[in-house]
Short mmCIF file of C-alpha atoms in Angstrom, two decimals:
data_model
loop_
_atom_site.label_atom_id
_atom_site.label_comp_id
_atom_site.label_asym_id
_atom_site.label_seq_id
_atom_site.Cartn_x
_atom_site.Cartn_y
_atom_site.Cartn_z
CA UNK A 1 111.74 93.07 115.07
CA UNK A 2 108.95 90.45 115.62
CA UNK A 3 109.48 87.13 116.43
CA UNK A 4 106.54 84.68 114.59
CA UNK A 5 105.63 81.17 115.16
CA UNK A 6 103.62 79.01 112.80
CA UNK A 7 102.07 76.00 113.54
CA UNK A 8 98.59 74.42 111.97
CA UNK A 9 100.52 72.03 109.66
CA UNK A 10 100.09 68.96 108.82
CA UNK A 11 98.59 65.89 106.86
CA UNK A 12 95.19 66.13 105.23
CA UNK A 13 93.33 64.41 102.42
CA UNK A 14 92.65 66.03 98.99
CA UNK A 15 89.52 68.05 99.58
CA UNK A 16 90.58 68.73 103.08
CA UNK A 17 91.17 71.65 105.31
CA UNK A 18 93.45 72.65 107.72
CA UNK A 19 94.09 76.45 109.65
CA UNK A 20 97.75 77.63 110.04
CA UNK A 21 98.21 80.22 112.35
CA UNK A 22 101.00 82.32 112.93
CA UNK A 23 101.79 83.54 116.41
CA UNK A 24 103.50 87.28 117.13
CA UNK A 25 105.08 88.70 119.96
CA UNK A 26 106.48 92.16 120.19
CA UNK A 27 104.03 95.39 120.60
CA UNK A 28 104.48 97.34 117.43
CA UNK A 29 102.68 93.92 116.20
CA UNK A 30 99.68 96.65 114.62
CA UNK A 31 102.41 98.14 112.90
CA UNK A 32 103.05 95.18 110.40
CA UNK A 33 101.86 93.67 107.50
CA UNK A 34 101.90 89.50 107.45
CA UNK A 35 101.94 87.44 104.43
CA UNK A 36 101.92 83.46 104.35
CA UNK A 37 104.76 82.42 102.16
CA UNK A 38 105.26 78.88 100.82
CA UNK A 39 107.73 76.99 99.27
CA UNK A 40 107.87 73.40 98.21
CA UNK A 41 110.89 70.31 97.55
CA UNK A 42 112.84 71.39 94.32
CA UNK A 43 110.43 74.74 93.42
CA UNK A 44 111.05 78.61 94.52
CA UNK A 45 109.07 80.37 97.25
CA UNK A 46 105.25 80.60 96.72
CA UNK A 47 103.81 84.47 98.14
CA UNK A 48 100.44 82.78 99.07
CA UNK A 49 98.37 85.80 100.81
CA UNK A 50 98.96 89.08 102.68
CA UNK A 51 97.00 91.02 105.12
CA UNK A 52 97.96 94.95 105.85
CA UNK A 53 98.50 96.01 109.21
CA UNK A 54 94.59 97.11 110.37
CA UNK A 55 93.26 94.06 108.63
CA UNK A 56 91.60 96.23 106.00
CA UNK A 57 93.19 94.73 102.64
CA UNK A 58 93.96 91.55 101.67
CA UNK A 59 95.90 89.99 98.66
CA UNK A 60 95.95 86.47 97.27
CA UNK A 61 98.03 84.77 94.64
CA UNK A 62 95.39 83.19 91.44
CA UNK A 63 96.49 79.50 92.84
CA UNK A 64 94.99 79.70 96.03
CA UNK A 65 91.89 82.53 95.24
CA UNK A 66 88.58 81.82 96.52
CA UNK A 67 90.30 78.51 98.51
CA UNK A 68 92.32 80.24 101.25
CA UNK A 69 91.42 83.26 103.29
CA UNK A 70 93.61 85.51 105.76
CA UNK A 71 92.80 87.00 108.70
CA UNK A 72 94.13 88.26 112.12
CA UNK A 73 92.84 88.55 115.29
CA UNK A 74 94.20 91.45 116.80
CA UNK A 75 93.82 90.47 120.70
CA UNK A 76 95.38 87.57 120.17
CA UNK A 77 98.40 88.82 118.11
CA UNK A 78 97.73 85.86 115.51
CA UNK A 79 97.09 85.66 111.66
CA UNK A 80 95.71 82.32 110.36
CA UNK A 81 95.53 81.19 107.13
CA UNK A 82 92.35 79.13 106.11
CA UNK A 83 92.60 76.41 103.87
CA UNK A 84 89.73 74.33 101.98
CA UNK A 85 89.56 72.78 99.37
CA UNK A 86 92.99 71.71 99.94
CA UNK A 87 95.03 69.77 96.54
CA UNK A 88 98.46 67.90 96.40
CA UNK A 89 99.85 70.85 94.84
CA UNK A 90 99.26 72.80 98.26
CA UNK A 91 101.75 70.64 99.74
CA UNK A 92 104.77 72.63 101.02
CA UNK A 93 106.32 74.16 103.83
CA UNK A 94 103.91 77.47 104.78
CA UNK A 95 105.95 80.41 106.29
CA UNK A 96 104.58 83.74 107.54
CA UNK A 97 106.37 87.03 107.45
CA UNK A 98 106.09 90.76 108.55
CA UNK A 99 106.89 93.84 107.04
CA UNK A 100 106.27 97.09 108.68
CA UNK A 101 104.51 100.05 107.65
CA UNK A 102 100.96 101.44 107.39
CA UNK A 103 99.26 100.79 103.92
CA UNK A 104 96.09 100.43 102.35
CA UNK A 105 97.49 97.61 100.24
CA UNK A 106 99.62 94.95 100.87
CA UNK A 107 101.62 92.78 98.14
CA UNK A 108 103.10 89.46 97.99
CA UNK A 109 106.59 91.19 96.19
CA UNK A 110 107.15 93.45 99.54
CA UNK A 111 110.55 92.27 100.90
CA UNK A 112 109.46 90.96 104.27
CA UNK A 113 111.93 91.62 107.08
CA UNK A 114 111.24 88.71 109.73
CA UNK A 115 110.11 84.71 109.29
CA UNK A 116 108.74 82.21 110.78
CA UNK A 117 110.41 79.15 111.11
CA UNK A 118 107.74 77.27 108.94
CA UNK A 119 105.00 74.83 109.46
CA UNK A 120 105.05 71.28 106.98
CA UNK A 121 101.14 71.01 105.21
CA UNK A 122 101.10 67.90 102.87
CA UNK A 123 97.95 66.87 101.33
CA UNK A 124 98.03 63.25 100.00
CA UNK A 125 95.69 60.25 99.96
#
């Protein structure tokens, strides 16, 4: 089990960026894939963007393509999530998860087994 901590949140203007990162501790950490998760006031949760467990595939849902981009940086145990372009709808509370395994591919329908406790982004003038 993997314990992850988000943090990177906060208040931006429209247009604006911001880079959540999510935090892992545990040393299977290679062993999982991460997605950012999102879920807003009054709506379901979002699957934003994956990333497999070598770093070799990503995934990204058709609201945030060509916007945000995932990586992780293996020596530091972190994935970010990098945000431009940044609209109201993006507003929400941004969650990572892990799911282990080995895959070429990674999708945002996985069940993911462990959470972060979630980071606030709200994009308003």
């Amino acid at each position: 089990q993997l314990q992850l901590v988000e943090s990177g949140g906060g208040l931006v203007q429209p247009g604006g960026s911001l880079r959540l990162s999510c935090a892992a501790s545990g040393f299977t950490w290679r062993l999982y894939n991460i997605a950012w998760f999102r879920q807003a006031p009054g709506k379901e949760r979002e699957g934003v963007s994956c990333i497999t467990s070598s770093g070799g595939s990503t995934n990204y849902a058709d609201s945030v393509k060509g916007r945000f981009t995932i990586s992780r940086d293996f020596a530091k145990k972190t994935v970010y999530l990098q945000m431009n372009s940044l609209k109201p709808e993006d507003t929400a509370v941004y969650f990572c998860a892990a799911k282990s395994g080995v895959s070429s591919l990674c999708a945002l329908s996985w069940t993911y087994d462990d959470w972060g406790q979630g980071t606030q982004v709200t994009v308003s003038s």
